[in-house]
Tab-separated table of C-alpha atoms in Angstrom:
chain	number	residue	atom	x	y	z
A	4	UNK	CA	17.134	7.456	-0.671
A	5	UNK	CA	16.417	3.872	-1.615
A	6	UNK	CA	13.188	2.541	-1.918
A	7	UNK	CA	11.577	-0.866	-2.307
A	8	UNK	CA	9.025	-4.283	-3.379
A	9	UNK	CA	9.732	-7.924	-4.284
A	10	UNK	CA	10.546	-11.175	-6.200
A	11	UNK	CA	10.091	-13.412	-9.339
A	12	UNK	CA	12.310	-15.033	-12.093
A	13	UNK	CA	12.339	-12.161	-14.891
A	14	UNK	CA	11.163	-9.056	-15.714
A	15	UNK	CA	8.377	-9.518	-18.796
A	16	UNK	CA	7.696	-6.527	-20.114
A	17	UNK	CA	4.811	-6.509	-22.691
A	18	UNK	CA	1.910	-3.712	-23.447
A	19	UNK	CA	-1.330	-5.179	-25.436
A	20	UNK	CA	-3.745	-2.976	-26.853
A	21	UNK	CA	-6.507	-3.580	-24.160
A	22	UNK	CA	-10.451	-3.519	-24.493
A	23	UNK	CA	-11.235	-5.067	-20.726
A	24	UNK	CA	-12.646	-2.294	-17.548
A	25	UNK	CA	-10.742	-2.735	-14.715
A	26	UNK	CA	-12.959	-1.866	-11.480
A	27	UNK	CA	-10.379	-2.189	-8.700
A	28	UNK	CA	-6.629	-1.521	-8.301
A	29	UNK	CA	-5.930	-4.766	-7.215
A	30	UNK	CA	-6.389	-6.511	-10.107
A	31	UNK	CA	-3.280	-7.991	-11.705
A	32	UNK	CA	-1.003	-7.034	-14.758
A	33	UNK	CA	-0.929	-10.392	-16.404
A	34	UNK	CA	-4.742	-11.130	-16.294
A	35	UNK	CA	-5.698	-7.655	-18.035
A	36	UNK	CA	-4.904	-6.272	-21.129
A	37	UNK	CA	-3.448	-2.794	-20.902
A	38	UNK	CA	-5.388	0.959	-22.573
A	39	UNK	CA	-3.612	3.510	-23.680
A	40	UNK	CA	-0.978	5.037	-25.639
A	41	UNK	CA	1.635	6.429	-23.779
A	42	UNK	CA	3.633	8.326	-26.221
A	43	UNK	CA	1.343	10.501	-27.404
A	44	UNK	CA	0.693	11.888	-23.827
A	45	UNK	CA	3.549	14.456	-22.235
A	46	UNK	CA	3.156	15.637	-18.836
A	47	UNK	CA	4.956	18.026	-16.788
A	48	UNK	CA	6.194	15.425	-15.076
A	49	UNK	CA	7.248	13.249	-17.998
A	50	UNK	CA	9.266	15.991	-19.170
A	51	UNK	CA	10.789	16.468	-15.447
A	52	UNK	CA	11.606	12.483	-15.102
A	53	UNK	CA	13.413	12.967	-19.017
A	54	UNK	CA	15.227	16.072	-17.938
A	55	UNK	CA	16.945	14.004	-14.981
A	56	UNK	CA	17.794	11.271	-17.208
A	57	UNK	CA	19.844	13.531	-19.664
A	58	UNK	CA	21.449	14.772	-16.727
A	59	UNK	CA	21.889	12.035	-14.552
A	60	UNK	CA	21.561	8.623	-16.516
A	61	UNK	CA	19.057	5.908	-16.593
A	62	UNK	CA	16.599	6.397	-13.508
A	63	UNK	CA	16.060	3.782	-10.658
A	64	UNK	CA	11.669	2.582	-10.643
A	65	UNK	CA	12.074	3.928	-6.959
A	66	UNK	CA	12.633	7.542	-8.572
A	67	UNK	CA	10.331	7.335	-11.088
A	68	UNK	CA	7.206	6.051	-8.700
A	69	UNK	CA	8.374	9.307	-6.224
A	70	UNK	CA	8.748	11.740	-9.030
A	71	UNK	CA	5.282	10.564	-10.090
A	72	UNK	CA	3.255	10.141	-7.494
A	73	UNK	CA	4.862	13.090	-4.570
A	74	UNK	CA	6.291	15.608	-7.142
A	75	UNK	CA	5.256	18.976	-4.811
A	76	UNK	CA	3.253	20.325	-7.188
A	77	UNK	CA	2.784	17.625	-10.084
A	78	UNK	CA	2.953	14.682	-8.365
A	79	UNK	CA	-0.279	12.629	-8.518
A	80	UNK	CA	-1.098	13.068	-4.496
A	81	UNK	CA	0.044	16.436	-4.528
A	82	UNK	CA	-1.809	17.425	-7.738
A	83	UNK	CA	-5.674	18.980	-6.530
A	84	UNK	CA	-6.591	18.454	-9.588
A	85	UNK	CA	-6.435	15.167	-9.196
A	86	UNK	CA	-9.359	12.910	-8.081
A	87	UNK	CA	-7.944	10.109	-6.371
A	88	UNK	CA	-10.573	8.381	-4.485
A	89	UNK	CA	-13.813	7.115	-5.185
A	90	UNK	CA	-16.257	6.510	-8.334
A	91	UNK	CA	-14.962	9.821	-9.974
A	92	UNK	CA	-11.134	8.691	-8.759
A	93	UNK	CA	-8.843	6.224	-10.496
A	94	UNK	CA	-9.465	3.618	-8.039
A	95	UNK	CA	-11.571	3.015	-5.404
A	96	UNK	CA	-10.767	1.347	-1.777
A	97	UNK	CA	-12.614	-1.186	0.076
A	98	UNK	CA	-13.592	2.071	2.912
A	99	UNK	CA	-15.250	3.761	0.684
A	100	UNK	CA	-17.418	0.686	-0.661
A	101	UNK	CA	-18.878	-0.252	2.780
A	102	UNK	CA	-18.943	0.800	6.274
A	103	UNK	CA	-18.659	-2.681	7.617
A	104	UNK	CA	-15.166	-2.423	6.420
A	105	UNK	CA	-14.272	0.233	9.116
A	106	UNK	CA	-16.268	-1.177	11.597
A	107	UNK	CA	-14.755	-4.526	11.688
A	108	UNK	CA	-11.467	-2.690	12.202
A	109	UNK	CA	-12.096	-0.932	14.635
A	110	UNK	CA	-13.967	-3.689	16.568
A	111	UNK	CA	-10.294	-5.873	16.062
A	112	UNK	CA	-8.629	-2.610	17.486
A	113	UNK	CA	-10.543	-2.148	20.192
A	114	UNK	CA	-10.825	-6.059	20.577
A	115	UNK	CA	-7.069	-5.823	21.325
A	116	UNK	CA	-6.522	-2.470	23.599
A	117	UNK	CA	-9.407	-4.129	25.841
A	118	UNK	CA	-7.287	-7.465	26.222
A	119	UNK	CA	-5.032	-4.880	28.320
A	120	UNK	CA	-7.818	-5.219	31.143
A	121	UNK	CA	-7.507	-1.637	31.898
A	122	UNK	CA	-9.489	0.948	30.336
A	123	UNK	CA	-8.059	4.027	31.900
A	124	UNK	CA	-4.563	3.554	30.085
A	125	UNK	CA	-5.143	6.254	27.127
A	126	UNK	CA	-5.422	4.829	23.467
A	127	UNK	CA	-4.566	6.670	20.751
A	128	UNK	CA	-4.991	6.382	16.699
A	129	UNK	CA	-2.625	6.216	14.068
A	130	UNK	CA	-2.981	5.668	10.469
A	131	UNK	CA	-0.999	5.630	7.807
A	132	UNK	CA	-2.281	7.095	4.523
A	133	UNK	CA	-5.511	8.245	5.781
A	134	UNK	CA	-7.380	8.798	2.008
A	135	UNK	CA	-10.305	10.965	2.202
A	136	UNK	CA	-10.329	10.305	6.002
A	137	UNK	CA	-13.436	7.284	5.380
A	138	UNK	CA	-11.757	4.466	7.458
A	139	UNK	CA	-10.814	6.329	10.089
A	140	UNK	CA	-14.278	8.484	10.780
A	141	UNK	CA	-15.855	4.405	10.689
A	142	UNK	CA	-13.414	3.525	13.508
A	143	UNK	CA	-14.097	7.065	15.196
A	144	UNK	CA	-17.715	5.871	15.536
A	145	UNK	CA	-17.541	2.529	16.357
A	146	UNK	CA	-15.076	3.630	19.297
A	147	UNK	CA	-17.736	6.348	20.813
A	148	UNK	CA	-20.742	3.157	20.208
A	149	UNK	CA	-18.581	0.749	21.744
A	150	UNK	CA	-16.043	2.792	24.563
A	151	UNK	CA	-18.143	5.632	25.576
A	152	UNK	CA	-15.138	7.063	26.794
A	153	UNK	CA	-14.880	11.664	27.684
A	154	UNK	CA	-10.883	10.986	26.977
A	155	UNK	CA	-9.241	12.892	24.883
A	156	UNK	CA	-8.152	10.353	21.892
A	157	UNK	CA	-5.449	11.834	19.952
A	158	UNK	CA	-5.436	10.893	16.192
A	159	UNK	CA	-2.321	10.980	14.444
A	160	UNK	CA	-2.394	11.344	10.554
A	161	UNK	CA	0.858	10.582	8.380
A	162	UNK	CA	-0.349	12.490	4.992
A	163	UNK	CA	1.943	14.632	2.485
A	164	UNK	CA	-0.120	15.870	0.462
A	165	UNK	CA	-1.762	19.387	1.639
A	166	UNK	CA	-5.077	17.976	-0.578
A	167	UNK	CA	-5.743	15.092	1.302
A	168	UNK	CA	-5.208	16.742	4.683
A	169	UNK	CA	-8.016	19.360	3.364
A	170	UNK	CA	-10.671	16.330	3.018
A	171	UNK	CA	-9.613	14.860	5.999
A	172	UNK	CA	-10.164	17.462	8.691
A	173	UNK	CA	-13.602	17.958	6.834
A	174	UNK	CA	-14.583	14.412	6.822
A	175	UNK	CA	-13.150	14.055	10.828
A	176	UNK	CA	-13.904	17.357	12.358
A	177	UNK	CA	-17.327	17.248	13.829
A	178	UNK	CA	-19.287	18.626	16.786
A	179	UNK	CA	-20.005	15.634	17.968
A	180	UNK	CA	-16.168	14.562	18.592
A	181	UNK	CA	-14.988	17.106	20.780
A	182	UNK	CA	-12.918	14.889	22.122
A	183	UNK	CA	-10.701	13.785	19.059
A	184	UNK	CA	-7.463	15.754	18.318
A	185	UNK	CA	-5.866	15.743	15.120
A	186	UNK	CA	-2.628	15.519	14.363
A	187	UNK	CA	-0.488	15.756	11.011
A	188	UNK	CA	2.922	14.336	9.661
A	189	UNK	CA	4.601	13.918	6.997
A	190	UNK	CA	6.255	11.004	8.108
A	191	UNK	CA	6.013	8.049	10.561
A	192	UNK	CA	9.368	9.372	12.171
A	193	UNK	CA	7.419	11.844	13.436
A	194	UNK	CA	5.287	10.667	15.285
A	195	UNK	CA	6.010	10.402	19.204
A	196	UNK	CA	6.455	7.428	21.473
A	197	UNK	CA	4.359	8.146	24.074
A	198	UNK	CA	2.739	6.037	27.267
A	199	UNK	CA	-0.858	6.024	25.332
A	200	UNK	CA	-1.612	2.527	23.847
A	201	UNK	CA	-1.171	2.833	19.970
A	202	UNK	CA	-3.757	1.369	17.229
A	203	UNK	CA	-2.509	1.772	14.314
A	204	UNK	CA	-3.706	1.082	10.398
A	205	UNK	CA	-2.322	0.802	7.140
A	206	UNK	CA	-4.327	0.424	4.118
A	207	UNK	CA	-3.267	0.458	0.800
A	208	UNK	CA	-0.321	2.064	2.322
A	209	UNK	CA	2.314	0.319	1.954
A	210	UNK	CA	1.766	-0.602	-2.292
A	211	UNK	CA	2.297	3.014	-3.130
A	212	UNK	CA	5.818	2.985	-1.557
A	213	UNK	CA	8.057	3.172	-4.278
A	214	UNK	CA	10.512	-0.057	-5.189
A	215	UNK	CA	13.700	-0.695	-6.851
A	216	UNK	CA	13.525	-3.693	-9.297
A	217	UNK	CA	16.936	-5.716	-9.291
A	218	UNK	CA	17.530	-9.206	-11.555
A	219	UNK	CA	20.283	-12.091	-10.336
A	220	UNK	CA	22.445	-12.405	-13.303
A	221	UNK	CA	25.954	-14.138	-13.079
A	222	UNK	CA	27.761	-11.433	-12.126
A	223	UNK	CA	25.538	-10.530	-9.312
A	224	UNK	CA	22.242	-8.354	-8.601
A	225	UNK	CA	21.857	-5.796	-11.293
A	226	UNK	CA	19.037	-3.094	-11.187
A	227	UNK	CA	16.570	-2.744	-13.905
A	228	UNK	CA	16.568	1.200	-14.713
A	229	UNK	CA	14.257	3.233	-16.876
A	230	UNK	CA	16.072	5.207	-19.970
A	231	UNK	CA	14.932	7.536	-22.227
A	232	UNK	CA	14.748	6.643	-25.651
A	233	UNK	CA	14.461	9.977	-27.764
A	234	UNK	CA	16.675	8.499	-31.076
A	235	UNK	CA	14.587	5.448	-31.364
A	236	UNK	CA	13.611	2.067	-30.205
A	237	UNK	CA	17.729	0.891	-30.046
A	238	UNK	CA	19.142	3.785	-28.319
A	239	UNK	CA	20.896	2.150	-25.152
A	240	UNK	CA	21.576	5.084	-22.453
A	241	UNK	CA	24.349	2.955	-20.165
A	242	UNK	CA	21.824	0.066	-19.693
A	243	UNK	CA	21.495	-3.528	-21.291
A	244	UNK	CA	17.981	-4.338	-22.882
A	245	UNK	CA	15.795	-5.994	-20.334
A	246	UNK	CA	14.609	-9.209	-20.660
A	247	UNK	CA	10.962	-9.201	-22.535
A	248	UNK	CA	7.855	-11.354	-22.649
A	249	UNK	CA	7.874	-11.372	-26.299
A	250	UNK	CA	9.883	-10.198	-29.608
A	251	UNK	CA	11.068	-6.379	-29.539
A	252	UNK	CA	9.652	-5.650	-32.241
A	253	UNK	CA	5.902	-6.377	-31.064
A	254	UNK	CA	7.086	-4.509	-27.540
A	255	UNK	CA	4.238	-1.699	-26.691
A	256	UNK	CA	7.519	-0.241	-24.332
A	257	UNK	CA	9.417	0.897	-27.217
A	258	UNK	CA	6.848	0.865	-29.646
A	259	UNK	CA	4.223	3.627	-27.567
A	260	UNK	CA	6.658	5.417	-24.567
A	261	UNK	CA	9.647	7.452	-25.022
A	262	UNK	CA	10.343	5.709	-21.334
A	263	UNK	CA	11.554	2.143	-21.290
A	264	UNK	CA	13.147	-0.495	-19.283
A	265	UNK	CA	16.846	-1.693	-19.238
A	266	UNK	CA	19.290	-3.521	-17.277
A	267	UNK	CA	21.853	-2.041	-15.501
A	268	UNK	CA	25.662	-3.376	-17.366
A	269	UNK	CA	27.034	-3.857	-13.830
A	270	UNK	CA	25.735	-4.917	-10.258
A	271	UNK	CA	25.640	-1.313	-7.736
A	272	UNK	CA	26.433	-1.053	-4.484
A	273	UNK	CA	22.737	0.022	-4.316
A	274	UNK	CA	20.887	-3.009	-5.955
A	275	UNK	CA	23.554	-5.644	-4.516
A	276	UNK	CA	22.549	-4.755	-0.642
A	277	UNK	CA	18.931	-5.046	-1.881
A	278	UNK	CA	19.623	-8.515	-3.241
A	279	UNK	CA	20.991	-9.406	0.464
A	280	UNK	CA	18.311	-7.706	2.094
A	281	UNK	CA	16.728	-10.832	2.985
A	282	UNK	CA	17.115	-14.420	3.704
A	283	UNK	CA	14.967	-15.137	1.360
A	284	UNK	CA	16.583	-13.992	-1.562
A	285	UNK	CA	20.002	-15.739	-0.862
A	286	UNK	CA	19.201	-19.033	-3.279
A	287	UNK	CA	17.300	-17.496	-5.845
A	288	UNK	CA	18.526	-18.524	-9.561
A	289	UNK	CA	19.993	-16.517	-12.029
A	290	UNK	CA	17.370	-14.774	-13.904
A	291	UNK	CA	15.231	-14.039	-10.758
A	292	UNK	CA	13.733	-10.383	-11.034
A	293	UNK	CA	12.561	-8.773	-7.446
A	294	UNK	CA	10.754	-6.012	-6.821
A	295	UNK	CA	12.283	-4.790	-3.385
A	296	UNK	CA	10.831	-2.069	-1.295
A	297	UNK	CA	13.308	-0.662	1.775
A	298	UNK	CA	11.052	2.153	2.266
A	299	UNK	CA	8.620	-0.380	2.913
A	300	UNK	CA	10.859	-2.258	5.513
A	301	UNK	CA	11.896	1.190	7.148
A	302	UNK	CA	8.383	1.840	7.451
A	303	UNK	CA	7.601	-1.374	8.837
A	304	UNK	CA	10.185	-1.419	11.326
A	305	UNK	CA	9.492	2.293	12.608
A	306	UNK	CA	5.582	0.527	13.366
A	307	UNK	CA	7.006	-2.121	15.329
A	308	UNK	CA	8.703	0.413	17.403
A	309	UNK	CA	5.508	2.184	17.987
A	310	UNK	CA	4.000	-0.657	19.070
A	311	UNK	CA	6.605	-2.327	20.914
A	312	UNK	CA	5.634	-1.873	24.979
A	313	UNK	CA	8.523	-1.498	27.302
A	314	UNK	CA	10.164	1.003	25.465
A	315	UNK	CA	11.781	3.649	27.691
A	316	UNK	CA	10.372	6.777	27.630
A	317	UNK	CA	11.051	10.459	29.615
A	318	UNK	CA	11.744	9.487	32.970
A	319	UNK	CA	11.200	6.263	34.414
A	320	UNK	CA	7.724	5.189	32.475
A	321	UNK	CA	8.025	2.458	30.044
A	322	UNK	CA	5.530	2.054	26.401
A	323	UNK	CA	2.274	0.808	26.770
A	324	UNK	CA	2.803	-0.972	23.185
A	325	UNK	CA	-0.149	-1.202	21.214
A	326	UNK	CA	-1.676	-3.321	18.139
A	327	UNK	CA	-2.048	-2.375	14.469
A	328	UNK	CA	-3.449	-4.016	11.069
A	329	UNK	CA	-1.871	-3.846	7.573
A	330	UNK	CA	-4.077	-4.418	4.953
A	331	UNK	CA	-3.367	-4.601	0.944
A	332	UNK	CA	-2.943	-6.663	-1.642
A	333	UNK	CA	0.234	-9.097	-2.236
A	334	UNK	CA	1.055	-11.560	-0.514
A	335	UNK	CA	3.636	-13.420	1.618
A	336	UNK	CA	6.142	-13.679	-0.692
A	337	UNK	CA	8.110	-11.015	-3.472
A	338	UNK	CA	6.962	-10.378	-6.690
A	339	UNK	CA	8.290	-9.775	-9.739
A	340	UNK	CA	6.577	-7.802	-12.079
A	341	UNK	CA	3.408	-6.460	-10.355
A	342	UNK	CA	4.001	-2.818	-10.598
A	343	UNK	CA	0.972	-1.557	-12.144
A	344	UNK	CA	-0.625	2.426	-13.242
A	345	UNK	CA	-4.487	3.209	-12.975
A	346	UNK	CA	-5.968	5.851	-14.689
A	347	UNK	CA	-9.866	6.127	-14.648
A	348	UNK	CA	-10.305	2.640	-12.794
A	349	UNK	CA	-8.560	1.001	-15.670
A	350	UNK	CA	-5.161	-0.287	-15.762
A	351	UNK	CA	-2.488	1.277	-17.844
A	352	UNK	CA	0.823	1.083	-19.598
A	353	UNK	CA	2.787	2.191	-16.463
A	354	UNK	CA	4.417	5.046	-18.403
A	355	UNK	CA	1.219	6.598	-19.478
A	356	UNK	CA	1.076	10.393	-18.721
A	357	UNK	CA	3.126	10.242	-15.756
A	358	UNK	CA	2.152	12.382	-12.460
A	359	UNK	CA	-1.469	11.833	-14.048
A	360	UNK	CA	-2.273	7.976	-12.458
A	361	UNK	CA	-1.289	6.182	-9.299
A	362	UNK	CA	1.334	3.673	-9.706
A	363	UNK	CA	1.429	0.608	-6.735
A	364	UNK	CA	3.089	-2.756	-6.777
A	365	UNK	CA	2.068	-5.994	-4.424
A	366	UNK	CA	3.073	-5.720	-0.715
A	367	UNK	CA	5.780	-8.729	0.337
A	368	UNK	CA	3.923	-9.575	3.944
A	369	UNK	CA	6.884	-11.282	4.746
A	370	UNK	CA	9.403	-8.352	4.023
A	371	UNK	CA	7.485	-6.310	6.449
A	372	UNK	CA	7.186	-8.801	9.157
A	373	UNK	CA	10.922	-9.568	9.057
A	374	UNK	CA	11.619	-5.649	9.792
A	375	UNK	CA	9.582	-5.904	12.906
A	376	UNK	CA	9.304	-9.398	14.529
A	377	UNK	CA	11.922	-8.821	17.036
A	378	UNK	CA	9.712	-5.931	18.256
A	379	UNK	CA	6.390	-7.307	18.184
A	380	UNK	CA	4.204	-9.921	17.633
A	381	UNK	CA	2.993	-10.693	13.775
A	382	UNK	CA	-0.575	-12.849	12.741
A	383	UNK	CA	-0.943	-13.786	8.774
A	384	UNK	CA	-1.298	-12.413	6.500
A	385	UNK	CA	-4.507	-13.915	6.048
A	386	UNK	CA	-7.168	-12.537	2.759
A	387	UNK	CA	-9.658	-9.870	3.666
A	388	UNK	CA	-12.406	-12.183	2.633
A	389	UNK	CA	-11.153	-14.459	5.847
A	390	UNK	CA	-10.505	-11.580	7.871
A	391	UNK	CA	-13.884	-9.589	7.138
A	392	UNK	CA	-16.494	-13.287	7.575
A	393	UNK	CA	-14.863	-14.309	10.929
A	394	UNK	CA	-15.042	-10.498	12.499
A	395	UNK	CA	-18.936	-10.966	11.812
A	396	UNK	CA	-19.434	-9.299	8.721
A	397	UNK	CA	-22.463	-10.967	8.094
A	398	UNK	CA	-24.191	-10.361	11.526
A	399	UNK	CA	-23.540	-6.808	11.048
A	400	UNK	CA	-24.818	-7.126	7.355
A	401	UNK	CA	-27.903	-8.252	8.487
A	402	UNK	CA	-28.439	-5.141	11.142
A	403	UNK	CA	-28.027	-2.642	7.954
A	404	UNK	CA	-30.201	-4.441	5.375
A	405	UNK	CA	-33.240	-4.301	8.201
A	406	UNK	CA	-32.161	-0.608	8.496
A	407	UNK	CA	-32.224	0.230	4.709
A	408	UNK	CA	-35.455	1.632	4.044
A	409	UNK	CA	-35.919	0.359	0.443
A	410	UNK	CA	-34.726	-2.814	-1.974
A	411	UNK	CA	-32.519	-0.763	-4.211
A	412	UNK	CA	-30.379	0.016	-0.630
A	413	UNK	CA	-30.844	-3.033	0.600
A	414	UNK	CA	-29.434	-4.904	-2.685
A	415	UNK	CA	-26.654	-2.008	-2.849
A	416	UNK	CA	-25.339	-2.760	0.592
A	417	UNK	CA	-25.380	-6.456	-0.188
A	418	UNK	CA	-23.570	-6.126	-3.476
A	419	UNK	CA	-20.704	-3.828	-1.435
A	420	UNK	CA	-20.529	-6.699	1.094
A	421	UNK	CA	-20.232	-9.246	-1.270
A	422	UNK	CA	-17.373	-7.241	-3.220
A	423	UNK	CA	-14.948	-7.293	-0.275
A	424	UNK	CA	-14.855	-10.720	0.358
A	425	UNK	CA	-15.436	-12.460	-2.911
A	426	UNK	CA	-12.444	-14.162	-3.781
A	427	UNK	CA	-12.474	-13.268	-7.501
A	428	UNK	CA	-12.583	-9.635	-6.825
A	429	UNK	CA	-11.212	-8.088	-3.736
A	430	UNK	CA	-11.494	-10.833	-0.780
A	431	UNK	CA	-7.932	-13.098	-1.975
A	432	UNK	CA	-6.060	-10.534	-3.233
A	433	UNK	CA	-6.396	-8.291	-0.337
A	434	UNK	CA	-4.631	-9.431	2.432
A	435	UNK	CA	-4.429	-8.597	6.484
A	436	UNK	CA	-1.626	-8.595	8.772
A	437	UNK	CA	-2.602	-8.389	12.468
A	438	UNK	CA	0.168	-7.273	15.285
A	439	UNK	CA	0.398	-6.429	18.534
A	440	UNK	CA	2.875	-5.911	21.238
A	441	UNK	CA	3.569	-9.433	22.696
A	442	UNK	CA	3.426	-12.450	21.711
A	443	UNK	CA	0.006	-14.721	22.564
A	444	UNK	CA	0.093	-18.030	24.167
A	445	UNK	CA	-2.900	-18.190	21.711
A	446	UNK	CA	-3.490	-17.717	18.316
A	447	UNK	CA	-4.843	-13.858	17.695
A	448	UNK	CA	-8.789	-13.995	16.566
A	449	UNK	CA	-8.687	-13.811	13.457
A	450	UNK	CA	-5.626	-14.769	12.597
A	451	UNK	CA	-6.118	-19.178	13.311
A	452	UNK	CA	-5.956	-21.401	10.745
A	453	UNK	CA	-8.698	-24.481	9.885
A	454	UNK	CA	-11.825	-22.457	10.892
A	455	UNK	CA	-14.934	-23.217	9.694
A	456	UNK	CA	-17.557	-20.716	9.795
């Protein structure tokens, strides 16, 4: 199976000792300096990944990032003795560092199922990559404040790992939700198109997908494979050196990991269809590197089918359609050399102890909306820090700091607020795409350009 990310002109590939804290996962390769030695670090799952390549040859990224991160029992999802999420975690998501987060979502959501003018067409709730279950139980209660509805509201889950399912149905399941059904999958597939109005969410979803890195050389798209290198630094296992940011001698890839980069001596069917994959990439230059993701566009295009209304279902009804939000950090473009590893909220060389950190690379918004804009209707992306202000963040900022009972609550909630929307930290580089089932003759609140607030 092929899997995928975006674009750039070449492939750097440099690993400095590194001194700097990284607090978030969004931050970005080339503004932090890397920790870690990765050689001196085997995991099971190193040795697995090693294993293949002795067997197979030189391993696409998309491989790697699956073998890493959804290995059944090493994989870093799949592992319980991993802690993902949160302060103890390796990273920690915008849910989990304030409720208004949630909220606002679910206010959009519900913003958009009331536009139907109807409210006894059933909703229901998907989300994709639920976490520890935080963003959802905020849109849960915003929906029985706000809808005060006895329905049953049928929440669909797509999780793998039998972990995260475990803190989910304890953080969801509650007495006071006896009307809220949960539902598990493993994939989006399977999830049924049914006449219940869909809201859907995505966060920090789509990054974890694993890509395939190709480069545009004169003989066509080549893919940039990972080798092992177990006689030394100038071993070549049926791949070309890839380009570098600096001299290979002062290269932390060979220097530290038995893992390293190369480029592929001839284009593959494989990384040749991912070069054509989009209009987009037609005119790039020799010596453009993408990072393509088409996981990511199946993914996409399955939620524009869930959404899409008019959709012919078991006998003669028709899809309500529905509206969804895709939040994470990249942008509307491809990238080039954004895939990143976190261990312990810091960033890492992206071969360190494999299976042991999560591994993500920048979301190309417009990758995504080309899968499904013949199905639906797509706003933005526009930056959280946009999305977040103009949903009322700070009206509902001020109703929790006269709630907080003392000033070290009251400054903590205003330091989390302040986090997801300052643009240094996570308010640019997170982004928000908004869709929904049909087009507007209007622009989609919040999705308008030139607002002043």
């Amino acid at each position: 199976m092929l899997f995928m990310t975006r674009s750039c002109r070449h492939l750097p590939f440099s690993f400095r000792a590194a001194r700097n804290i990284v607090n978030t996962r969004h931050s970005q390769p080339s503004k932090l300096r890397l920790i870690h030695d990765a050689a001196s670090n085997s995991t099971p799952v190193e040795k697995i990944i090693r294993d293949n390549i002795k067997v197979t040859g030189p391993l696409p990224f998309a491989t790697y990032m699956q073998l890493c991160l959804s290995h059944p029992t090493h994989g870093y999802y799949m592992n319980t003795a991993n802690e993902v999420f949160g302060s103890k975690g390796d990273f920690i998501t915008s849910p989990e560092i304030s409720q208004v987060f949630g909220e606002l979502v679910g206010v959009w959501l519900l913003s958009q199922y009331a536009s139907l003018g109807n409210e006894k067409i059933p909703f229901r709730l998907v989300e994709l990559g639920p976490g520890r279950g935080t963003l959802m139980d905020d849109i849960l209660r915003v929906i029985a404040r706000l809808q005060h509805t006895k329905q049953e509201i049928n929440v669909h889950l797509v999780e793998t790992s039998p972990a995260m399912r475990a803190l989910q149905d304890a953080k969801l399941t509650c007495d006071s939700r006896p009307n809220v059904l949960l539902h598990w999958h493993n994939s989006i597939s399977e999830i049924p198109t049914t006449s219940e109005y869909t809201m859907l969410v995505a966060h920090e979803f789509f990054d974890a997908l694993p890509i395939h890195v190709i480069q545009k050389m004169e003989t066509g798209w080549h893919e940039v494979l990972i080798s092992s290198d177990t006689q030394g630094p100038t071993q070549s296992i049926g791949v070309n050196d890839a380009p570098t940011s600096q001299p290979p001698s002062q290269s932390a890839q060979t220097a530290f990991s038995p893992l390293r980069r190369g480029l592929a001596r001839q284009p593959s069917a494989a990384s040749t269809l991912l070069g054509h994959s989009s209009p987009r990439f037609q005119n790039l230059p020799v010596g453009s590197t993408l990072e393509v993701s088409p996981t990511a566009f199946r993914i996409a295009r399955k939620v524009g089918e869930l959404l899409e209304a008019g959709r012919q279902l078991d006998g003669d009804k028709l899809s309500t359609g529905g509206c969804g939000l895709i939040i994470d950090y990249g942008g509307g473009h491809a990238s080039s050399n954004s895939f990143r590893a976190f261990k312990d909220h810091k960033i890492v060389d992206a071969f360190h102890e494999p299976g042991n950190c999560d591994l993500t690379a920048n979301v190309d918004f417009a990758y995504l909306t080309e899968a499904m804009n013949d199905l639906v209707a797509t706003y933005g992306p526009i930056t959280q820090g946009s999305f977040l202000e103009r949903m009322g963040l700070q009206l509902r900022l001020q109703g929790l700091l006269k709630a907080a009972k003392t000033d070290d609550q009251r400054e903590r909630i205003k330091e989390a607020a302040t986090r997801l929307v300052d643009p240094s930290r996570m308010g640019k580089e997170y982004q928000v795409l908004g869709i929904t089932n049909k087009p507007s003759q209007e622009s989609i609140w919040p999705f308008v350009s030139d607002v002043k607030l």
